[in-house]
mmCIF file of C-alpha atoms in Angstrom:
data_model
loop_
_atom_site.group_PDB
_atom_site.id
_atom_site.type_symbol
_atom_site.label_atom_id
_atom_site.label_comp_id
_atom_site.label_asym_id
_atom_site.label_seq_id
_atom_site.Cartn_x
_atom_site.Cartn_y
_atom_site.Cartn_z
ATOM 1 C CA MET A 1 27.132 7.049 34.118
ATOM 2 C CA LYS A 2 30.687 6.397 35.172
ATOM 3 C CA VAL A 3 32.349 3.228 33.920
ATOM 4 C CA ARG A 4 33.291 1.358 37.356
ATOM 5 C CA LYS A 5 33.143 -2.428 36.376
ATOM 6 C CA ALA A 6 35.187 -4.821 34.461
ATOM 7 C CA VAL A 7 34.648 -8.528 33.588
ATOM 8 C CA ILE A 8 37.613 -10.759 32.826
ATOM 9 C CA PRO A 9 36.706 -14.055 31.239
ATOM 10 C CA ALA A 10 39.136 -16.813 32.497
ATOM 11 C CA ALA A 11 37.178 -20.029 32.011
ATOM 12 C CA GLY A 12 38.879 -21.306 28.933
ATOM 13 C CA LEU A 13 40.633 -24.655 28.857
ATOM 14 C CA GLY A 14 44.086 -23.355 27.535
ATOM 15 C CA THR A 15 44.513 -26.277 25.220
ATOM 16 C CA ARG A 16 47.258 -24.588 23.266
ATOM 17 C CA PHE A 17 49.569 -24.743 26.333
ATOM 18 C CA LEU A 18 48.979 -28.400 27.132
ATOM 19 C CA PRO A 19 50.268 -30.276 29.155
ATOM 20 C CA ALA A 20 51.285 -27.264 31.195
ATOM 21 C CA THR A 21 47.672 -26.149 31.451
ATOM 22 C CA LYS A 22 46.244 -29.593 32.384
ATOM 23 C CA ALA A 23 46.205 -28.625 36.187
ATOM 24 C CA MET A 24 47.206 -25.000 36.023
ATOM 25 C CA PRO A 25 45.121 -22.132 34.585
ATOM 26 C CA LYS A 26 46.487 -20.552 31.499
ATOM 27 C CA GLU A 27 45.843 -17.238 33.113
ATOM 28 C CA MET A 28 48.441 -18.122 35.807
ATOM 29 C CA LEU A 29 51.284 -18.733 33.395
ATOM 30 C CA PRO A 30 53.901 -16.203 34.249
ATOM 31 C CA ILE A 31 55.454 -13.412 32.322
ATOM 32 C CA VAL A 32 58.936 -13.451 34.046
ATOM 33 C CA ASP A 33 57.616 -13.467 37.749
ATOM 34 C CA LYS A 34 54.068 -12.311 37.302
ATOM 35 C CA PRO A 35 50.846 -14.202 36.161
ATOM 36 C CA THR A 36 49.464 -12.912 33.018
ATOM 37 C CA ILE A 37 46.099 -12.235 34.659
ATOM 38 C CA GLN A 38 47.702 -9.897 37.168
ATOM 39 C CA PHE A 39 48.849 -7.699 34.396
ATOM 40 C CA ILE A 40 45.103 -7.444 33.330
ATOM 41 C CA VAL A 41 43.859 -6.595 36.863
ATOM 42 C CA GLU A 42 46.540 -3.961 37.309
ATOM 43 C CA GLU A 43 45.574 -2.348 33.878
ATOM 44 C CA ALA A 44 41.950 -2.177 35.183
ATOM 45 C CA LYS A 45 43.117 -0.518 38.306
ATOM 46 C CA LYS A 46 45.338 2.026 36.562
ATOM 47 C CA SER A 47 42.317 2.768 34.404
ATOM 48 C CA GLY A 48 39.987 3.583 37.434
ATOM 49 C CA ILE A 49 37.982 0.443 37.533
ATOM 50 C CA GLU A 50 36.614 -0.222 40.969
ATOM 51 C CA ASP A 51 34.925 -3.686 40.671
ATOM 52 C CA ILE A 52 36.166 -6.677 38.868
ATOM 53 C CA LEU A 53 34.396 -9.912 38.141
ATOM 54 C CA ILE A 54 36.595 -12.752 36.961
ATOM 55 C CA VAL A 55 34.685 -15.684 35.292
ATOM 56 C CA THR A 56 36.558 -18.954 35.939
ATOM 57 C CA GLY A 57 35.862 -22.509 35.524
ATOM 58 C CA LYS A 58 36.792 -25.927 36.701
ATOM 59 C CA SER A 59 40.433 -26.242 38.049
ATOM 60 C CA LYS A 60 40.815 -22.449 38.370
ATOM 61 C CA ARG A 61 40.813 -22.060 42.017
ATOM 62 C CA SER A 62 44.434 -20.897 42.003
ATOM 63 C CA ILE A 63 43.438 -17.583 40.331
ATOM 64 C CA GLU A 64 41.438 -16.874 43.425
ATOM 65 C CA ASP A 65 44.073 -18.040 45.704
ATOM 66 C CA HIS A 66 46.706 -15.777 43.892
ATOM 67 C CA PHE A 67 44.732 -12.522 44.801
ATOM 68 C CA ASP A 68 43.975 -13.701 48.374
ATOM 69 C CA ALA A 69 46.236 -13.204 51.380
ATOM 70 C CA ASN A 70 48.810 -15.984 52.378
ATOM 71 C CA PRO A 71 49.552 -15.400 56.041
ATOM 72 C CA GLU A 72 51.974 -18.259 56.297
ATOM 73 C CA LEU A 73 54.170 -16.977 53.296
ATOM 74 C CA GLU A 74 53.977 -13.611 54.640
ATOM 75 C CA GLN A 75 55.036 -14.540 58.004
ATOM 76 C CA ASP A 76 58.029 -16.529 56.572
ATOM 77 C CA LEU A 77 59.168 -13.672 54.579
ATOM 78 C CA ALA A 78 58.923 -11.214 57.309
ATOM 79 C CA GLU A 79 60.857 -13.539 59.776
ATOM 80 C CA THR A 80 63.616 -14.081 57.168
ATOM 81 C CA GLY A 81 63.942 -10.400 56.365
ATOM 82 C CA LYS A 82 62.701 -10.594 52.665
ATOM 83 C CA LYS A 83 61.082 -7.241 52.885
ATOM 84 C CA ASP A 84 61.020 -6.734 49.097
ATOM 85 C CA LEU A 85 59.179 -10.066 48.513
ATOM 86 C CA LEU A 86 56.831 -9.452 51.352
ATOM 87 C CA LYS A 87 55.799 -6.081 49.779
ATOM 88 C CA LEU A 88 55.341 -7.738 46.446
ATOM 89 C CA THR A 89 53.161 -10.359 47.901
ATOM 90 C CA GLN A 90 51.130 -8.006 50.092
ATOM 91 C CA ASP A 91 50.633 -5.747 47.130
ATOM 92 C CA ILE A 92 48.663 -8.337 45.157
ATOM 93 C CA THR A 93 46.065 -8.448 47.926
ATOM 94 C CA ASN A 94 46.135 -4.578 48.371
ATOM 95 C CA LEU A 95 45.461 -3.502 44.686
ATOM 96 C CA GLY A 96 42.695 -1.231 45.678
ATOM 97 C CA VAL A 97 39.830 -2.960 43.628
ATOM 98 C CA ASN A 98 37.065 -5.154 44.773
ATOM 99 C CA LEU A 99 37.467 -8.563 43.164
ATOM 100 C CA TYR A 100 34.539 -11.033 42.649
ATOM 101 C CA PHE A 101 34.479 -14.631 41.085
ATOM 102 C CA THR A 102 31.857 -16.570 39.403
ATOM 103 C CA ARG A 103 32.075 -19.814 37.379
ATOM 104 C CA GLN A 104 31.287 -20.724 33.826
ATOM 105 C CA PRO A 105 30.238 -24.413 34.089
ATOM 106 C CA HIS A 106 31.405 -25.521 30.813
ATOM 107 C CA PRO A 107 32.969 -23.697 27.851
ATOM 108 C CA ALA A 108 30.271 -22.389 25.646
ATOM 109 C CA GLY A 109 31.866 -19.386 24.111
ATOM 110 C CA LEU A 110 32.884 -15.784 25.236
ATOM 111 C CA GLY A 111 29.510 -14.653 24.883
ATOM 112 C CA ASP A 112 28.148 -17.089 27.322
ATOM 113 C CA ALA A 113 31.051 -16.154 29.720
ATOM 114 C CA ILE A 114 30.093 -12.514 29.429
ATOM 115 C CA TYR A 115 26.345 -13.301 29.987
ATOM 116 C CA ARG A 116 27.054 -14.705 33.518
ATOM 117 C CA ALA A 117 28.242 -11.284 34.598
ATOM 118 C CA ARG A 118 24.701 -9.884 34.017
ATOM 119 C CA SER A 119 23.706 -9.621 37.703
ATOM 120 C CA PHE A 120 27.095 -8.131 38.567
ATOM 121 C CA VAL A 121 27.050 -5.472 35.868
ATOM 122 C CA ALA A 122 23.282 -4.724 36.561
ATOM 123 C CA ASP A 123 22.406 -1.631 34.507
ATOM 124 C CA GLU A 124 25.864 -0.088 34.072
ATOM 125 C CA PRO A 125 28.412 0.099 31.413
ATOM 126 C CA PHE A 126 31.296 -2.101 31.650
ATOM 127 C CA VAL A 127 34.658 -3.163 30.363
ATOM 128 C CA VAL A 128 35.541 -6.700 29.064
ATOM 129 C CA MET A 129 39.133 -7.518 29.285
ATOM 130 C CA LEU A 130 40.620 -10.593 27.752
ATOM 131 C CA GLY A 131 43.599 -12.077 29.287
ATOM 132 C CA ASP A 132 45.417 -13.230 26.119
ATOM 133 C CA ASP A 133 46.388 -9.572 25.216
ATOM 134 C CA LEU A 134 48.721 -7.493 27.255
ATOM 135 C CA MET A 135 48.537 -3.869 26.140
ATOM 136 C CA ASN A 136 51.163 -1.215 26.570
ATOM 137 C CA ASP A 137 50.735 2.490 25.999
ATOM 138 C CA LYS A 138 51.169 5.782 27.836
ATOM 139 C CA ILE A 139 47.400 5.695 28.670
ATOM 140 C CA PRO A 140 45.928 2.240 29.417
ATOM 141 C CA LEU A 141 43.922 0.988 26.553
ATOM 142 C CA THR A 142 41.041 0.443 28.935
ATOM 143 C CA LYS A 143 41.358 4.029 30.109
ATOM 144 C CA GLN A 144 41.203 5.135 26.307
ATOM 145 C CA LEU A 145 37.983 3.177 25.919
ATOM 146 C CA MET A 146 36.563 4.897 29.059
ATOM 147 C CA ASN A 147 37.522 8.164 27.690
ATOM 148 C CA ASP A 148 35.671 7.495 24.499
ATOM 149 C CA TYR A 149 32.509 6.567 26.328
ATOM 150 C CA ASP A 150 32.601 9.770 28.376
ATOM 151 C CA GLU A 151 32.033 11.559 24.988
ATOM 152 C CA THR A 152 29.895 9.125 23.097
ATOM 153 C CA HIS A 153 27.986 7.067 25.791
ATOM 154 C CA ALA A 154 28.125 4.234 23.397
ATOM 155 C CA SER A 155 29.881 0.808 23.236
ATOM 156 C CA THR A 156 33.325 0.846 21.730
ATOM 157 C CA ILE A 157 35.493 -1.993 20.754
ATOM 158 C CA ALA A 158 39.214 -1.759 20.633
ATOM 159 C CA VAL A 159 40.660 -2.849 17.137
ATOM 160 C CA MET A 160 44.137 -2.923 15.635
ATOM 161 C CA LYS A 161 45.606 -3.152 12.159
ATOM 162 C CA VAL A 162 46.962 -6.788 11.473
ATOM 163 C CA PRO A 163 48.547 -8.328 8.420
ATOM 164 C CA HIS A 164 45.875 -9.254 6.039
ATOM 165 C CA GLU A 165 46.822 -12.950 5.851
ATOM 166 C CA GLU A 166 46.022 -13.090 9.804
ATOM 167 C CA VAL A 167 42.533 -11.628 9.658
ATOM 168 C CA SER A 168 40.943 -15.130 9.861
ATOM 169 C CA LYS A 169 42.212 -15.482 13.480
ATOM 170 C CA TYR A 170 40.222 -12.547 14.607
ATOM 171 C CA GLY A 171 36.872 -10.894 14.882
ATOM 172 C CA VAL A 172 37.047 -8.086 12.147
ATOM 173 C CA ILE A 173 35.178 -4.823 11.575
ATOM 174 C CA ALA A 174 33.853 -3.207 8.351
ATOM 175 C CA PRO A 175 34.591 0.412 9.297
ATOM 176 C CA GLU A 176 32.222 3.051 8.075
ATOM 177 C CA GLY A 177 33.734 6.539 8.323
ATOM 178 C CA LYS A 178 36.127 8.169 10.889
ATOM 179 C CA VAL A 179 34.407 10.095 13.749
ATOM 180 C CA LYS A 180 37.754 11.435 15.070
ATOM 181 C CA ASP A 181 41.389 10.330 15.390
ATOM 182 C CA ASN A 182 41.366 6.607 16.223
ATOM 183 C CA LEU A 183 37.443 6.296 16.486
ATOM 184 C CA TYR A 184 35.479 4.830 13.662
ATOM 185 C CA ASN A 185 31.619 4.162 13.024
ATOM 186 C CA VAL A 186 31.222 0.466 12.051
ATOM 187 C CA LYS A 187 29.088 -1.070 9.423
ATOM 188 C CA SER A 188 29.350 -4.640 10.673
ATOM 189 C CA PHE A 189 31.407 -7.049 12.851
ATOM 190 C CA VAL A 190 32.414 -10.419 11.319
ATOM 191 C CA GLU A 191 33.669 -13.272 13.539
ATOM 192 C CA LYS A 192 36.891 -14.864 12.025
ATOM 193 C CA PRO A 193 36.145 -14.380 8.237
ATOM 194 C CA ALA A 194 38.002 -16.122 5.485
ATOM 195 C CA VAL A 195 40.889 -13.888 4.353
ATOM 196 C CA LYS A 196 39.190 -13.289 1.001
ATOM 197 C CA ASP A 197 35.905 -12.245 2.723
ATOM 198 C CA ALA A 198 37.507 -9.893 5.402
ATOM 199 C CA PRO A 199 35.920 -6.556 5.224
ATOM 200 C CA SER A 200 39.157 -4.811 6.516
ATOM 201 C CA ASP A 201 42.348 -5.432 8.328
ATOM 202 C CA PHE A 202 40.984 -3.939 11.522
ATOM 203 C CA ALA A 203 41.003 -6.786 13.952
ATOM 204 C CA ILE A 204 39.011 -7.045 17.295
ATOM 205 C CA ILE A 205 41.612 -7.209 20.273
ATOM 206 C CA GLY A 206 40.905 -8.084 23.815
ATOM 207 C CA ARG A 207 39.366 -4.840 25.219
ATOM 208 C CA TYR A 208 35.560 -3.922 24.900
ATOM 209 C CA LEU A 209 33.484 -1.182 26.430
ATOM 210 C CA LEU A 210 29.884 -2.356 26.400
ATOM 211 C CA THR A 211 26.526 -1.002 27.475
ATOM 212 C CA PRO A 212 24.180 -3.313 29.504
ATOM 213 C CA GLU A 213 21.817 -3.878 26.395
ATOM 214 C CA ILE A 214 24.345 -6.472 25.466
ATOM 215 C CA PHE A 215 22.874 -8.890 27.966
ATOM 216 C CA ASP A 216 19.319 -9.065 26.360
ATOM 217 C CA ILE A 217 20.935 -9.677 23.009
ATOM 218 C CA LEU A 218 23.223 -12.506 24.513
ATOM 219 C CA GLU A 219 20.310 -14.092 26.213
ATOM 220 C CA ASN A 220 18.707 -14.815 22.764
ATOM 221 C CA GLN A 221 21.860 -15.201 20.756
ATOM 222 C CA LYS A 222 22.118 -18.490 18.810
ATOM 223 C CA PRO A 223 25.359 -20.323 18.661
ATOM 224 C CA GLY A 224 27.748 -19.221 16.045
ATOM 225 C CA ARG A 225 31.192 -20.222 14.875
ATOM 226 C CA GLY A 226 32.240 -23.431 16.511
ATOM 227 C CA GLY A 227 28.762 -23.835 17.955
ATOM 228 C CA GLU A 228 29.403 -21.334 20.719
ATOM 229 C CA ILE A 229 27.823 -18.127 21.642
ATOM 230 C CA GLN A 230 29.985 -15.572 20.065
ATOM 231 C CA LEU A 231 30.357 -12.136 21.597
ATOM 232 C CA THR A 232 31.160 -10.608 18.254
ATOM 233 C CA ASP A 233 27.824 -11.824 16.825
ATOM 234 C CA ALA A 234 26.032 -10.090 19.667
ATOM 235 C CA ILE A 235 27.969 -6.875 19.059
ATOM 236 C CA ASP A 236 26.998 -6.979 15.635
ATOM 237 C CA THR A 237 23.278 -7.397 16.355
ATOM 238 C CA MET A 238 23.573 -4.564 18.908
ATOM 239 C CA ASN A 239 25.065 -2.372 16.165
ATOM 240 C CA LYS A 240 21.917 -2.598 14.103
ATOM 241 C CA THR A 241 19.820 -0.869 16.776
ATOM 242 C CA GLN A 242 22.426 1.324 18.569
ATOM 243 C CA ARG A 243 25.781 2.764 17.478
ATOM 244 C CA VAL A 244 28.975 0.757 18.356
ATOM 245 C CA PHE A 245 32.324 2.454 17.788
ATOM 246 C CA ALA A 246 35.599 1.048 17.100
ATOM 247 C CA HIS A 247 38.682 2.498 18.791
ATOM 248 C CA VAL A 248 41.997 1.878 16.860
ATOM 249 C CA PHE A 249 44.725 1.005 19.227
ATOM 250 C CA THR A 250 48.174 2.333 18.339
ATOM 251 C CA GLY A 251 50.316 1.168 21.262
ATOM 252 C CA GLN A 252 52.023 -2.151 21.705
ATOM 253 C CA ARG A 253 49.969 -5.439 21.930
ATOM 254 C CA HIS A 254 51.438 -8.591 23.236
ATOM 255 C CA ASP A 255 49.535 -11.845 22.309
ATOM 256 C CA VAL A 256 50.236 -14.365 25.074
ATOM 257 C CA GLY A 257 47.501 -16.724 23.884
ATOM 258 C CA ASN A 258 49.813 -18.933 21.746
ATOM 259 C CA LYS A 259 53.389 -20.351 22.434
ATOM 260 C CA GLU A 260 55.084 -18.046 20.017
ATOM 261 C CA GLY A 261 53.620 -14.800 21.399
ATOM 262 C CA TYR A 262 53.963 -16.045 24.886
ATOM 263 C CA LEU A 263 57.775 -16.727 24.426
ATOM 264 C CA GLU A 264 58.209 -13.417 22.720
ATOM 265 C CA THR A 265 56.494 -11.426 25.405
ATOM 266 C CA SER A 266 58.419 -13.204 28.238
ATOM 267 C CA ILE A 267 61.698 -12.184 26.377
ATOM 268 C CA GLN A 268 60.503 -8.544 25.816
ATOM 269 C CA TYR A 269 59.334 -8.268 29.392
ATOM 270 C CA GLY A 270 62.541 -10.085 30.727
ATOM 271 C CA LEU A 271 64.586 -7.341 28.947
ATOM 272 C CA LYS A 272 62.940 -4.646 31.051
ATOM 273 C CA HIS A 273 62.837 -6.502 34.387
ATOM 274 C CA PRO A 274 65.625 -5.096 36.596
ATOM 275 C CA GLU A 275 66.564 -8.571 37.892
ATOM 276 C CA THR A 276 66.778 -10.238 34.408
ATOM 277 C CA LYS A 277 67.561 -7.484 31.877
ATOM 278 C CA ASP A 278 71.461 -7.514 31.899
ATOM 279 C CA ALA A 279 71.873 -11.313 31.848
ATOM 280 C CA LEU A 280 69.089 -11.820 29.314
ATOM 281 C CA ARG A 281 70.479 -9.165 26.934
ATOM 282 C CA LYS A 282 73.889 -10.787 27.137
ATOM 283 C CA TYR A 283 72.605 -14.294 26.459
ATOM 284 C CA ILE A 284 70.568 -13.134 23.417
ATOM 285 C CA ILE A 285 73.513 -11.417 21.994
ATOM 286 C CA ASP A 286 75.859 -14.448 22.553
ATOM 287 C CA LEU A 287 73.137 -16.730 21.259
ATOM 288 C CA GLY A 288 72.793 -14.517 18.128
ATOM 289 C CA LYS A 289 76.556 -14.792 17.522
ATOM 290 C CA LYS A 290 76.358 -18.535 18.029
ATOM 291 C CA LEU A 291 73.542 -18.961 15.597
ATOM 292 C CA GLU A 292 75.230 -16.719 12.951
ATOM 293 C CA LYS A 293 78.320 -18.979 13.067
ATOM 294 C CA GLU A 294 76.281 -22.188 12.809
ATOM 295 C CA ASN A 295 74.422 -20.756 9.687
ATOM 296 C CA LYS A 296 77.520 -19.813 7.778
#
């Protein structure tokens, strides 16, 4: 069965970015001039996804508004001759995918957010795309997982090598033999293990391709770490009865879920943006010279 659907959880409180996220969704924080969630939706589109469910929460209405038409703005841009900006605005509502929205009433874990997509997914395989991770590669990571599914017809989780001292920040896999380049069997999945207990340095990153059997498991999943329903725990349970693979991503990952990563990503994307790259590059060079003098 073809993978057509994606679920994007966007119900988190975004506490790491307070006070900015007190009234604005974390997913709407811009990388240069584009909200982070738009990058995720565009990756889904490039991968061949047709239907996307975004799971939101309280005070997240601006996400829906962003992907909706704005006739007043479009009229103003047209009347003032700002054709490029008009096209940018219209392109957002003409992405060529079907967008749906549902709400998670209160934060109860990633597993709970995904469970709320059950009726949307029905009996089809689907992709989960987390908004904290922006991925860059010649072939979108989501498409790489879809290609794996075409061969295996099994759930596949994206992982990436991380420094050993950072494994406690992630779900981690215990690999059990390579199937082919970049694809591994998995013995177990562990949510945020202590560094000394981590079974490997392969951390789960924000892309999953799951079969619909995950919903029966999530329905009965007991709260795990932090008292929340953890998707990693449910995947580990599923792995005991049906094969779940790990796909090792070798492209570039940008973590925009924390301040440091968000700033680094903004700089890197700013250095590629046609309107900002030259001025930003000059500023960085000048700043580097200034800091070097101050440190002498």
